[in-house]
CSV table of C-alpha atoms and ligand atoms in Angstrom, one decimal:
chain,number,residue,atom,x,y,z
A,39,MET,CA,1.4,4.9,-3.2
A,40,ASN,CA,2.5,7.9,-1.0
A,41,VAL,CA,6.1,6.7,-0.9
A,42,SER,CA,5.9,6.4,-4.7
A,43,ASP,CA,4.4,9.9,-5.0
A,44,SER,CA,7.2,11.3,-2.7
A,45,GLU,CA,9.8,9.6,-5.0
A,46,LEU,CA,8.2,11.4,-8.0
A,47,MET,CA,8.1,14.8,-6.2
A,48,LEU,CA,11.7,14.4,-5.1
A,49,GLY,CA,12.7,13.5,-8.6
A,50,LYS,CA,11.0,16.6,-10.0
A,51,LEU,CA,12.5,18.8,-7.4
A,52,THR,CA,16.0,17.3,-8.0
A,53,ALA,CA,15.6,18.0,-11.7
A,54,SER,CA,14.8,21.6,-10.7
A,55,GLY,CA,18.0,22.1,-8.8
A,56,TYR,CA,16.9,21.0,-5.3
A,57,ASP,CA,18.8,18.5,-3.2
A,58,ALA,CA,17.3,16.2,-0.6
A,59,VAL,CA,18.5,16.6,3.1
A,60,ASP,CA,18.2,14.0,5.8
A,61,GLY,CA,16.1,15.9,8.1
A,62,PRO,CA,14.1,19.1,8.5
A,63,GLU,CA,16.9,21.0,10.1
A,64,GLY,CA,18.2,23.7,7.8
A,65,ALA,CA,15.9,22.7,4.9
A,66,ASP,CA,14.7,25.6,2.6
A,67,VAL,CA,11.6,23.7,1.7
A,68,ILE,CA,9.7,21.1,3.8
A,69,LEU,CA,6.9,19.1,2.1
A,70,VAL,CA,4.7,16.9,4.2
A,71,ASN,CA,3.1,14.3,2.0
A,72,THR,CA,-0.1,13.2,3.6
A,73,CYS,CA,-2.7,10.5,3.8
A,74,ALA,CA,-6.4,11.1,4.5
A,75,ILE,CA,-7.6,7.5,4.8
A,76,ARG,CA,-8.4,7.7,8.5
A,77,ASP,CA,-8.8,10.5,10.9
A,78,ASN,CA,-5.8,9.4,12.9
A,79,ALA,CA,-3.6,9.7,9.8
A,80,GLU,CA,-4.7,13.3,9.5
A,81,GLN,CA,-4.1,14.0,13.2
A,82,ARG,CA,-0.6,12.7,12.9
A,83,VAL,CA,0.0,15.2,10.1
A,84,ILE,CA,-1.3,18.0,12.2
A,85,GLY,CA,1.0,17.0,15.0
A,86,ARG,CA,3.9,16.8,12.5
A,87,LEU,CA,3.2,20.2,11.2
A,88,GLY,CA,3.3,21.5,14.7
A,89,GLU,CA,6.7,19.8,15.4
A,90,LEU,CA,8.2,21.1,12.2
A,91,ARG,CA,7.7,24.7,13.3
A,92,ARG,CA,10.8,24.7,15.4
A,93,PHE,CA,12.9,23.7,12.4
A,94,MET,CA,11.6,26.6,10.4
A,95,GLY,CA,13.5,29.8,9.8
A,96,ARG,CA,11.8,33.0,8.5
A,97,ASP,CA,12.2,31.9,4.9
A,98,THR,CA,11.5,28.2,5.1
A,99,ILE,CA,8.7,27.1,2.9
A,100,LEU,CA,6.2,24.6,4.4
A,101,GLY,CA,3.9,22.7,2.0
A,102,VAL,CA,1.3,20.0,2.5
A,103,THR,CA,0.9,17.5,-0.4
A,104,GLY,CA,-1.2,14.5,-1.1
A,105,CYS,CA,-4.7,13.3,-0.1
A,106,MET,CA,-5.1,15.6,3.0
A,107,ALA,CA,-4.1,18.5,0.9
A,108,GLN,CA,-6.6,17.5,-1.7
A,109,ARG,CA,-9.4,17.0,0.9
A,110,LEU,CA,-8.9,20.2,2.9
A,111,GLY,CA,-7.6,22.5,0.2
A,112,PRO,CA,-7.5,26.2,1.1
A,113,LYS,CA,-8.8,25.4,4.7
A,114,LEU,CA,-5.2,24.2,5.4
A,115,LEU,CA,-3.9,27.7,4.6
A,116,GLU,CA,-6.5,29.2,6.8
A,117,THR,CA,-5.8,27.0,9.8
A,118,ASP,CA,-2.0,27.0,9.7
A,119,SER,CA,-0.4,30.4,8.9
A,120,ARG,CA,3.0,28.8,8.3
A,121,VAL,CA,1.8,26.6,5.5
A,122,SER,CA,2.1,28.3,2.1
A,123,LEU,CA,1.5,25.4,-0.3
A,124,VAL,CA,-1.3,22.9,-0.5
A,125,VAL,CA,-0.8,20.5,-3.4
A,126,GLY,CA,-3.0,17.6,-4.3
A,127,PRO,CA,-2.0,14.3,-5.9
A,128,ASP,CA,-2.5,15.4,-9.5
A,129,ALA,CA,-0.7,18.8,-9.2
A,130,TYR,CA,2.9,17.8,-8.4
A,131,ARG,CA,4.1,19.0,-11.9
A,132,ALA,CA,3.7,22.6,-10.8
A,133,LEU,CA,5.7,22.1,-7.6
A,134,PRO,CA,8.9,24.0,-8.6
A,135,GLN,CA,6.9,27.0,-9.8
A,136,LEU,CA,4.6,26.9,-6.7
A,137,ILE,CA,7.7,26.9,-4.5
A,138,ASP,CA,9.2,29.8,-6.4
A,139,GLY,CA,6.0,31.7,-5.8
A,140,ALA,CA,5.9,30.8,-2.1
A,141,ARG,CA,9.5,32.1,-1.8
A,142,ASN,CA,8.1,35.4,-3.1
A,143,GLY,CA,5.6,35.4,-0.3
A,144,GLU,CA,2.6,34.0,-2.1
A,145,ARG,CA,0.4,31.1,-0.9
A,146,PHE,CA,-1.2,28.5,-3.2
A,147,THR,CA,-3.7,25.8,-3.3
A,148,ALA,CA,-3.4,23.4,-6.3
A,149,THR,CA,-6.0,20.7,-6.2
A,150,ASP,CA,-7.3,20.2,-9.7
A,151,PHE,CA,-7.6,16.7,-10.9
A,152,ASP,CA,-5.9,15.9,-14.1
A,153,LEU,CA,-7.0,12.6,-15.7
A,154,GLU,CA,-4.1,12.6,-18.1
A,155,GLU,CA,-1.5,12.9,-15.4
A,156,HIS,CA,0.9,10.0,-14.9
A,157,TYR,CA,4.1,12.1,-14.4
A,158,GLU,CA,5.7,10.1,-17.3
A,159,ASP,CA,8.6,12.5,-17.8
A,160,PHE,CA,9.5,12.6,-14.1
A,161,GLN,CA,12.5,10.6,-13.0
A,162,ALA,CA,11.6,9.1,-9.6
A,163,ARG,CA,14.3,9.4,-7.0
A,164,ARG,CA,13.9,6.1,-5.2
A,165,PHE,CA,14.4,5.8,-1.4
A,166,ASP,CA,14.7,2.0,-1.5
A,167,GLY,CA,17.8,0.5,-3.2
A,168,VAL,CA,16.4,-3.0,-3.4
A,169,LYS,CA,12.8,-2.8,-4.7
A,170,ALA,CA,11.0,-0.2,-6.8
A,171,TRP,CA,7.4,1.0,-6.4
A,172,ILE,CA,5.9,1.5,-9.8
A,173,PRO,CA,2.5,3.2,-10.0
A,174,VAL,CA,0.6,1.7,-12.9
A,175,GLN,CA,-2.8,3.2,-12.2
A,176,ARG,CA,-4.0,6.3,-10.4
A,177,GLY,CA,-7.3,7.1,-8.8
A,178,CYS,CA,-10.2,4.8,-8.1
A,179,ASP,CA,-13.6,4.1,-9.8
A,180,TYR,CA,-15.1,2.1,-6.9
A,181,ARG,CA,-17.1,3.9,-4.4
A,182,CYS,CA,-16.7,1.9,-1.2
A,183,THR,CA,-18.9,3.8,1.2
A,184,TYR,CA,-16.3,4.3,3.9
A,185,CYS,CA,-13.5,5.5,1.6
A,186,ILE,CA,-12.2,8.9,0.9
A,187,VAL,CA,-9.8,7.8,-1.9
A,188,PRO,CA,-12.1,8.4,-4.9
A,189,TYR,CA,-12.5,12.0,-3.7
A,190,THR,CA,-8.8,12.7,-3.0
A,191,ARG,CA,-7.3,10.8,-6.0
A,192,GLY,CA,-10.0,11.2,-8.6
A,193,SER,CA,-11.0,8.7,-11.3
A,194,GLU,CA,-9.2,5.6,-12.3
A,195,ARG,CA,-6.7,5.8,-15.1
A,196,SER,CA,-4.0,3.4,-16.2
A,197,ARG,CA,-0.5,4.1,-17.6
A,198,GLN,CA,0.4,2.7,-21.0
A,199,LEU,CA,2.0,-0.7,-20.7
A,200,ALA,CA,5.0,0.4,-22.7
A,201,ASP,CA,5.7,3.2,-20.2
A,202,VAL,CA,5.5,0.7,-17.3
A,203,VAL,CA,7.9,-1.6,-19.1
A,204,ARG,CA,10.2,1.2,-19.8
A,205,GLU,CA,10.3,2.3,-16.2
A,206,THR,CA,10.9,-1.4,-15.2
A,207,GLU,CA,13.9,-1.5,-17.6
A,208,GLU,CA,15.3,1.7,-16.0
A,209,VAL,CA,14.9,0.2,-12.6
A,210,VAL,CA,16.9,-2.9,-13.6
A,211,ALA,CA,19.6,-0.6,-15.1
A,212,GLN,CA,19.8,1.0,-11.6
A,213,GLY,CA,20.5,-2.5,-10.2
A,214,LEU,CA,17.1,-3.2,-8.6
A,215,THR,CA,15.6,-6.7,-9.2
A,216,GLU,CA,12.1,-6.4,-7.6
A,217,VAL,CA,9.2,-4.2,-8.6
A,218,VAL,CA,5.9,-3.6,-6.8
A,219,LEU,CA,3.1,-2.5,-9.2
A,220,LEU,CA,0.8,0.0,-7.5
A,221,GLY,CA,-2.8,0.9,-8.0
A,222,GLN,CA,-6.0,1.2,-5.8
A,223,THR,CA,-7.6,-1.7,-7.7
A,224,VAL,CA,-4.5,-2.6,-9.5
A,225,ASN,CA,-5.8,-5.7,-11.2
A,226,SER,CA,-8.5,-3.6,-13.0
A,227,TYR,CA,-5.6,-2.1,-14.9
A,228,ASN,CA,-6.5,-1.5,-18.5
A,229,ASP,CA,-4.6,0.9,-20.8
A,230,GLY,CA,-7.1,0.4,-23.7
A,231,THR,CA,-5.2,-2.5,-25.2
A,232,SER,CA,-3.7,-4.5,-22.4
A,233,ASP,CA,-5.2,-5.9,-19.1
A,234,PHE,CA,-3.4,-6.5,-15.9
A,235,GLY,CA,-2.6,-10.1,-17.0
A,236,ALA,CA,-0.8,-8.7,-20.0
A,237,LEU,CA,1.0,-6.2,-17.8
A,238,LEU,CA,2.2,-8.9,-15.4
A,239,ARG,CA,3.5,-10.9,-18.4
A,240,ALA,CA,5.3,-7.9,-19.9
A,241,VAL,CA,6.9,-6.6,-16.7
A,242,GLY,CA,7.7,-10.1,-15.5
A,243,ALA,CA,9.6,-10.7,-18.7
A,244,VAL,CA,11.9,-7.7,-18.5
A,245,PRO,CA,15.4,-9.1,-18.4
A,246,GLY,CA,17.0,-8.8,-15.0
A,247,ILE,CA,13.7,-8.6,-13.1
A,248,ARG,CA,13.5,-11.4,-10.5
A,249,ARG,CA,10.4,-10.5,-8.5
A,250,VAL,CA,7.1,-8.9,-9.4
A,251,ARG,CA,4.6,-8.0,-6.8
A,252,TYR,CA,1.5,-5.8,-6.9
A,253,THR,CA,-0.9,-4.1,-4.5
A,254,SER,CA,-3.8,-3.8,-3.9
A,255,PRO,CA,-6.1,-6.0,-6.1
A,256,HIS,CA,-9.9,-6.0,-5.8
A,257,PRO,CA,-11.5,-9.4,-5.6
A,258,ASN,CA,-13.9,-8.6,-8.4
A,259,ASP,CA,-11.1,-7.9,-10.9
A,260,PHE,CA,-9.4,-11.3,-10.7
A,261,SER,CA,-10.2,-12.4,-14.2
A,262,ASP,CA,-8.9,-15.7,-15.4
A,263,SER,CA,-6.4,-13.8,-17.5
A,264,VAL,CA,-4.9,-12.2,-14.4
A,265,ILE,CA,-4.8,-15.4,-12.4
A,266,ARG,CA,-3.3,-17.3,-15.3
A,267,ALA,CA,-0.6,-14.7,-15.6
A,268,MET,CA,0.1,-14.8,-11.9
A,269,ALA,CA,0.4,-18.6,-12.1
A,270,GLU,CA,2.4,-18.8,-15.2
A,271,VAL,CA,4.9,-15.9,-15.0
A,272,PRO,CA,7.9,-17.3,-12.9
A,273,THR,CA,8.9,-13.8,-11.6
A,274,VAL,CA,5.4,-13.0,-10.2
A,275,CYS,CA,5.7,-13.9,-6.5
A,276,GLU,CA,3.4,-16.3,-4.6
A,277,HIS,CA,1.7,-13.7,-2.4
A,278,VAL,CA,-1.4,-11.7,-2.8
A,279,HIS,CA,-2.7,-8.9,-0.6
A,280,LEU,CA,-6.4,-9.3,-1.0
A,281,PRO,CA,-8.4,-6.8,1.1
A,282,MET,CA,-11.5,-8.5,2.5
A,283,GLN,CA,-12.8,-5.6,4.7
A,284,SER,CA,-15.5,-7.8,6.3
A,285,GLY,CA,-16.6,-11.5,6.3
A,286,SER,CA,-20.3,-10.6,6.4
A,287,SER,CA,-22.2,-10.2,3.2
A,288,ARG,CA,-24.6,-7.7,4.9
A,289,THR,CA,-21.7,-5.5,6.0
A,290,LEU,CA,-20.0,-5.8,2.6
A,291,LYS,CA,-23.2,-4.7,1.0
A,292,ARG,CA,-23.4,-1.5,3.2
A,293,MET,CA,-19.7,-1.0,2.4
A,294,LEU,CA,-20.6,-1.3,-1.3
A,295,ARG,CA,-17.7,-3.6,-1.8
A,296,ARG,CA,-19.6,-5.3,-4.7
A,297,TYR,CA,-18.9,-8.9,-3.5
A,298,SER,CA,-20.4,-11.2,-1.0
A,299,ARG,CA,-18.6,-13.4,1.6
A,300,GLU,CA,-19.0,-16.3,-0.8
A,301,ASP,CA,-17.6,-14.4,-3.7
A,302,TYR,CA,-14.5,-13.5,-1.7
A,303,LEU,CA,-14.0,-17.0,-0.5
A,304,ALA,CA,-14.4,-18.3,-4.1
A,305,CYS,CA,-11.8,-15.8,-5.2
A,306,VAL,CA,-9.4,-17.1,-2.6
A,307,ASP,CA,-10.1,-20.7,-3.8
A,308,ARG,CA,-9.4,-19.8,-7.4
A,309,LEU,CA,-6.1,-18.2,-6.5
A,310,ARG,CA,-5.0,-21.0,-4.3
A,311,ALA,CA,-5.9,-23.6,-6.9
A,312,ALA,CA,-3.8,-21.8,-9.5
A,313,ILE,CA,-0.8,-20.9,-7.4
A,314,PRO,CA,0.8,-23.5,-5.2
A,315,GLY,CA,2.3,-22.1,-2.0
A,316,LEU,CA,0.3,-18.8,-2.3
A,317,THR,CA,0.2,-16.7,0.9
A,318,ILE,CA,-2.6,-14.3,1.4
A,319,THR,CA,-2.8,-11.1,3.5
A,320,THR,CA,-5.7,-8.8,3.8
A,321,ASP,CA,-7.2,-5.6,5.2
A,322,ILE,CA,-10.2,-5.7,7.6
A,323,ILE,CA,-12.3,-2.8,8.9
A,324,VAL,CA,-13.9,-3.3,12.4
A,325,GLY,CA,-17.0,-1.4,13.5
A,326,PHE,CA,-18.4,-0.2,10.2
A,327,PRO,CA,-21.8,1.4,10.9
A,328,GLY,CA,-24.5,-1.3,11.5
A,329,GLU,CA,-22.0,-4.1,12.2
A,330,THR,CA,-23.8,-6.4,14.6
A,331,ASP,CA,-22.3,-9.0,16.8
A,332,ASP,CA,-23.3,-11.7,14.3
A,333,GLU,CA,-21.8,-9.8,11.4
A,334,PHE,CA,-18.6,-9.4,13.3
A,335,GLU,CA,-18.6,-13.1,14.1
A,336,GLU,CA,-18.8,-13.8,10.4
A,337,THR,CA,-15.7,-11.8,9.9
A,338,LEU,CA,-13.9,-13.9,12.5
A,339,SER,CA,-15.1,-17.1,10.8
A,340,ALA,CA,-14.0,-15.9,7.4
A,341,VAL,CA,-10.6,-15.1,8.9
A,342,ARG,CA,-10.5,-18.7,10.2
A,343,GLU,CA,-11.8,-20.1,6.9
A,344,VAL,CA,-9.2,-18.3,4.8
A,345,GLY,CA,-6.3,-18.6,7.2
A,346,PHE,CA,-4.7,-15.3,6.4
A,347,ASP,CA,-0.9,-15.0,6.7
A,348,ASP,CA,-1.4,-11.5,8.1
A,349,ALA,CA,-3.8,-8.7,8.1
A,350,PHE,CA,-3.9,-4.9,8.4
A,351,MET,CA,-6.8,-4.2,10.8
A,352,PHE,CA,-8.5,-0.8,11.1
A,353,LYS,CA,-11.1,0.6,13.3
A,354,PHE,CA,-13.7,2.3,11.1
A,355,SER,CA,-13.1,6.1,10.8
A,356,MET,CA,-15.9,8.3,9.4
A,357,ARG,CA,-14.6,10.5,6.6
A,358,ASP,CA,-16.3,13.7,5.7
A,359,GLY,CA,-18.1,13.5,2.4
A,360,THR,CA,-18.2,9.7,2.1
A,361,PRO,CA,-21.5,7.9,1.5
A,362,ALA,CA,-21.2,6.2,4.9
A,363,GLN,CA,-22.1,9.6,6.4
A,364,ARG,CA,-25.6,9.2,5.1
A,365,LEU,CA,-26.1,6.0,7.1
A,366,PRO,CA,-28.5,6.5,10.1
A,367,ALA,CA,-26.6,7.8,13.1
A,368,GLU,CA,-28.1,5.0,15.3
A,369,LEU,CA,-26.0,2.5,13.3
A,370,THR,CA,-22.8,3.9,14.8
A,371,VAL,CA,-21.0,1.1,16.7
A,372,PRO,CA,-20.0,2.4,20.2
A,373,ASP,CA,-16.2,2.8,20.7
A,374,ALA,CA,-16.1,0.3,23.5
A,375,VAL,CA,-17.6,-2.4,21.2
A,376,VAL,CA,-15.2,-1.5,18.4
A,377,ASP,CA,-12.2,-1.7,20.8
A,378,GLU,CA,-13.3,-5.1,22.1
A,379,ARG,CA,-13.9,-6.5,18.6
A,380,PHE,CA,-10.6,-5.1,17.4
A,381,GLU,CA,-8.7,-6.9,20.2
A,382,ARG,CA,-10.5,-10.2,19.4
A,383,LEU,CA,-9.8,-9.9,15.7
A,384,LYS,CA,-6.1,-9.1,16.3
A,385,ASP,CA,-5.7,-12.0,18.7
A,386,LEU,CA,-7.3,-14.3,16.1
A,387,VAL,CA,-5.2,-13.0,13.2
A,388,ARG,CA,-2.0,-13.2,15.2
A,389,GLY,CA,-2.8,-16.7,16.5
A,390,ILE,CA,-3.5,-18.1,13.0
A,391,ALA,CA,-0.4,-16.5,11.6
A,392,ARG,CA,1.7,-18.0,14.4
A,393,ASP,CA,0.3,-21.5,13.8
A,394,LYS,CA,0.9,-21.3,10.1
A,395,ASN,CA,4.4,-20.0,10.6
A,396,MET,CA,5.3,-22.6,13.1
A,397,ARG,CA,4.4,-25.3,10.6
A,398,ARG,CA,6.8,-23.7,8.1
A,399,LEU,CA,9.8,-24.2,10.3
A,400,GLY,CA,12.3,-26.4,8.4
A,401,GLU,CA,11.1,-25.3,5.0
A,402,ARG,CA,13.5,-23.5,2.6
A,403,ARG,CA,13.1,-20.2,0.9
A,404,GLU,CA,15.0,-17.9,-1.5
A,405,VAL,CA,15.2,-14.5,0.2
A,406,LEU,CA,16.1,-11.1,-1.1
A,407,ILE,CA,18.2,-9.2,1.5
A,408,GLU,CA,16.5,-5.8,1.9
A,409,LYS,CA,18.3,-4.0,4.7
A,410,GLU,CA,20.1,-4.2,8.1
A,411,ALA,CA,17.8,-5.8,10.7
A,412,ARG,CA,16.4,-3.4,13.3
A,413,LYS,CA,18.6,-5.1,15.9
A,414,GLY,CA,21.7,-4.6,13.7
A,415,ASP,CA,24.5,-6.7,15.1
A,416,GLY,CA,25.4,-8.6,12.0
A,417,LEU,CA,21.8,-9.3,11.2
A,418,LEU,CA,20.0,-8.5,8.0
A,419,GLN,CA,16.3,-8.3,7.1
A,420,ALA,CA,15.3,-10.4,4.1
A,421,ARG,CA,12.0,-11.2,2.3
A,422,SER,CA,10.9,-14.5,0.8
A,423,ARG,CA,8.8,-14.7,-2.4
A,424,ASP,CA,5.8,-15.5,-0.3
A,425,PHE,CA,6.3,-12.3,1.7
A,426,LYS,CA,7.8,-13.6,4.9
A,427,THR,CA,10.3,-11.5,6.7
A,428,VAL,CA,13.4,-13.6,7.5
A,429,ILE,CA,16.3,-12.4,9.6
A,430,VAL,CA,19.6,-13.8,8.4
A,431,PRO,CA,23.2,-13.3,9.4
A,432,GLY,CA,25.5,-11.3,7.1
A,433,ASP,CA,27.1,-8.0,6.4
A,434,LEU,CA,25.8,-4.9,4.7
A,435,SER,CA,27.5,-5.7,1.4
A,436,MET,CA,24.9,-8.5,1.0
A,437,ILE,CA,21.9,-6.1,0.7
A,438,GLY,CA,20.2,-6.5,-2.7
A,439,THR,CA,21.5,-10.1,-3.1
A,440,TYR,CA,19.6,-13.4,-2.9
A,441,LEU,CA,20.2,-16.1,-0.5
A,442,HIS,CA,18.8,-19.6,0.1
A,443,VAL,CA,17.8,-20.2,3.7
A,444,GLU,CA,16.2,-22.8,5.9
A,445,LEU,CA,13.6,-21.3,8.3
A,446,THR,CA,15.0,-22.1,11.7
A,447,GLY,CA,12.9,-20.1,14.1
A,448,THR,CA,9.9,-17.8,14.3
A,449,THR,CA,8.5,-15.1,16.6
A,450,GLY,CA,5.1,-16.0,15.2
A,451,SER,CA,5.3,-13.3,12.6
A,452,THR,CA,8.9,-13.1,11.4
A,453,PHE,CA,11.5,-15.9,10.9
A,454,THR,CA,15.1,-16.5,11.4
A,455,GLY,CA,16.9,-18.2,8.6
A,456,ALA,CA,20.1,-20.2,8.2
A,457,PRO,CA,21.9,-20.1,4.8
A,458,VAL,CA,21.9,-23.4,2.9
A,459,ALA,CA,23.5,-24.4,-0.3
A,460,GLU,CA,21.5,-23.3,-3.3
A,461,ARG,CA,21.5,-26.7,-4.9
A,462,ALA,CA,19.9,-28.2,-1.9
A,463,ALA,CA,17.0,-25.8,-2.0
A,464,LEU,CA,13.6,-27.4,-2.4
A,465,PRO,CA,10.7,-25.9,-4.1
A,466,MET,CA,8.4,-24.1,-1.7
A,467,ALA,CA,6.1,-26.3,0.3
B,25,SAH,N1,-7.7,0.4,-2.7
B,25,SAH,C1,-7.5,-0.5,-1.7
B,25,SAH,C2,-7.5,0.1,-0.3
B,25,SAH,C3,-6.8,1.4,0.0
B,25,SAH,S1,-7.1,2.1,1.5
B,25,SAH,C4,-8.5,-1.6,-1.7
B,25,SAH,O1,-9.7,-1.3,-2.1
B,25,SAH,O2,-8.2,-2.6,-1.3
B,25,SAH,C5,-6.3,0.8,2.6
B,25,SAH,C6,-7.2,0.3,3.6
B,25,SAH,O3,-7.6,1.2,4.5
B,25,SAH,C7,-8.5,-0.3,3.1
B,25,SAH,O4,-8.4,-1.6,2.5
B,25,SAH,C8,-9.4,-0.3,4.3
B,25,SAH,O5,-9.2,-1.5,5.0
B,25,SAH,C9,-8.8,0.8,5.1
B,25,SAH,N2,-9.7,2.0,5.2
B,25,SAH,C10,-10.1,2.7,4.1
B,25,SAH,N3,-11.0,3.7,4.5
B,25,SAH,C11,-11.2,3.5,5.8
B,25,SAH,C12,-12.0,4.1,6.9
B,25,SAH,N4,-12.8,5.1,6.6
B,25,SAH,N5,-11.9,3.7,8.1
B,25,SAH,C13,-11.1,2.6,8.4
B,25,SAH,N6,-10.3,2.0,7.5
B,25,SAH,C14,-10.3,2.4,6.3
B,26,SF4,FE1,-11.3,3.0,-1.5
B,26,SF4,FE2,-12.8,1.0,-2.4
B,26,SF4,FE3,-11.4,2.4,-4.1
B,26,SF4,FE4,-10.1,0.8,-2.4
B,26,SF4,S1,-11.6,0.2,-4.0
B,26,SF4,S2,-9.6,2.9,-2.9
B,26,SF4,S3,-11.4,0.9,-0.6
B,26,SF4,S4,-13.1,3.2,-2.9
């Protein structure tokens, strides 16, 4: 979501006569787009603001945008004298004027929510030449007790389906073939007429689109309509990122996730029954207040039961102003316990992913070549429909094209692939 917001800001500033530079050196304006989801995200921003000082001349404008700007507002101006702009997620429209003001020596905080704001008239300047992030919903109406997002991004609102389709058509015209639809609970999308199932069907049918993904859905919003669309629209990929957070119904209740362990597992079953070859990744929080050894064991057993393909794992971070702050202090899980649980969870997740991936060796996939592999050296990084990273041989001219490969090796998490003739490609196992 932040990358997508940065693309919108860059688009707006480009339209106002600014040009992007590759690094902070020599820039007239430096904007740091921030995340507030965990304390360490914010600490990194503070570190970055410090580092940026040495690139700043007397007239350089330094601004902080995004969720941390929204959360801290004018406090950021007080604590860092070099910062002259603090702009929250709903206030990017004013950026050019705010920057002009800052150049005249003023300092601003712009953090009002605007429930109508979708930046429809902005032309996103995309960083990625292969896939496009397309926000379809802003804000969040859930109130998970650990989460700062409802307070930094405001209430949930959906874009109009026609606007999303129009942006998808523009993306195709720019030569991109994959879109990722974005929202905090993206499958609760509703523009007043159309639900997320209808959106998937409409976007998936745009001529030239070959892959549709979305992130992140909430388990409670997987209506039959959404699952049917996912199963029936050929361009919608066979992967879902389905945040679980915990495998313990008691923990989930304290998190106010509004589903039980059983509900989550039932959602996984419905998805798998409808979509052959579906891979599932997730988010898990370790050490939420009151998480007992037994509750943590339930998370481990749910991880085994589902058999996730991968997981983002987080140590719980207390955020100011979230309902979790009202939980009794004695429920805090000691750091050493959190650390140990985190390591155990990580080992389990990695081990399961490795086993599943080993069993995939010899299978075939269609991959979209995304970029040069980190190792370079005639290697490219590609992605399968089921969200596996596959390293293939080739030259940079192949970026953005599709290739059929056989999975020949795995590190446990990523694959190497050897090109095969397209006609020989089998459907996904
Ligand atoms: N809207 C998405 C999540 C967005 S935040 C959803 O509901 O699925 C991305 C992930 O960060 C969450 O899924 C959660 O696992 C993690 N997260 C959010 N708040 C956190 C906190 N206070 N401490 C640790 N992890 C957190
Ligand atoms: Fe945060 Fe919950 Fe909303 Fe996701 S659904 S953004 S975790 S409040």
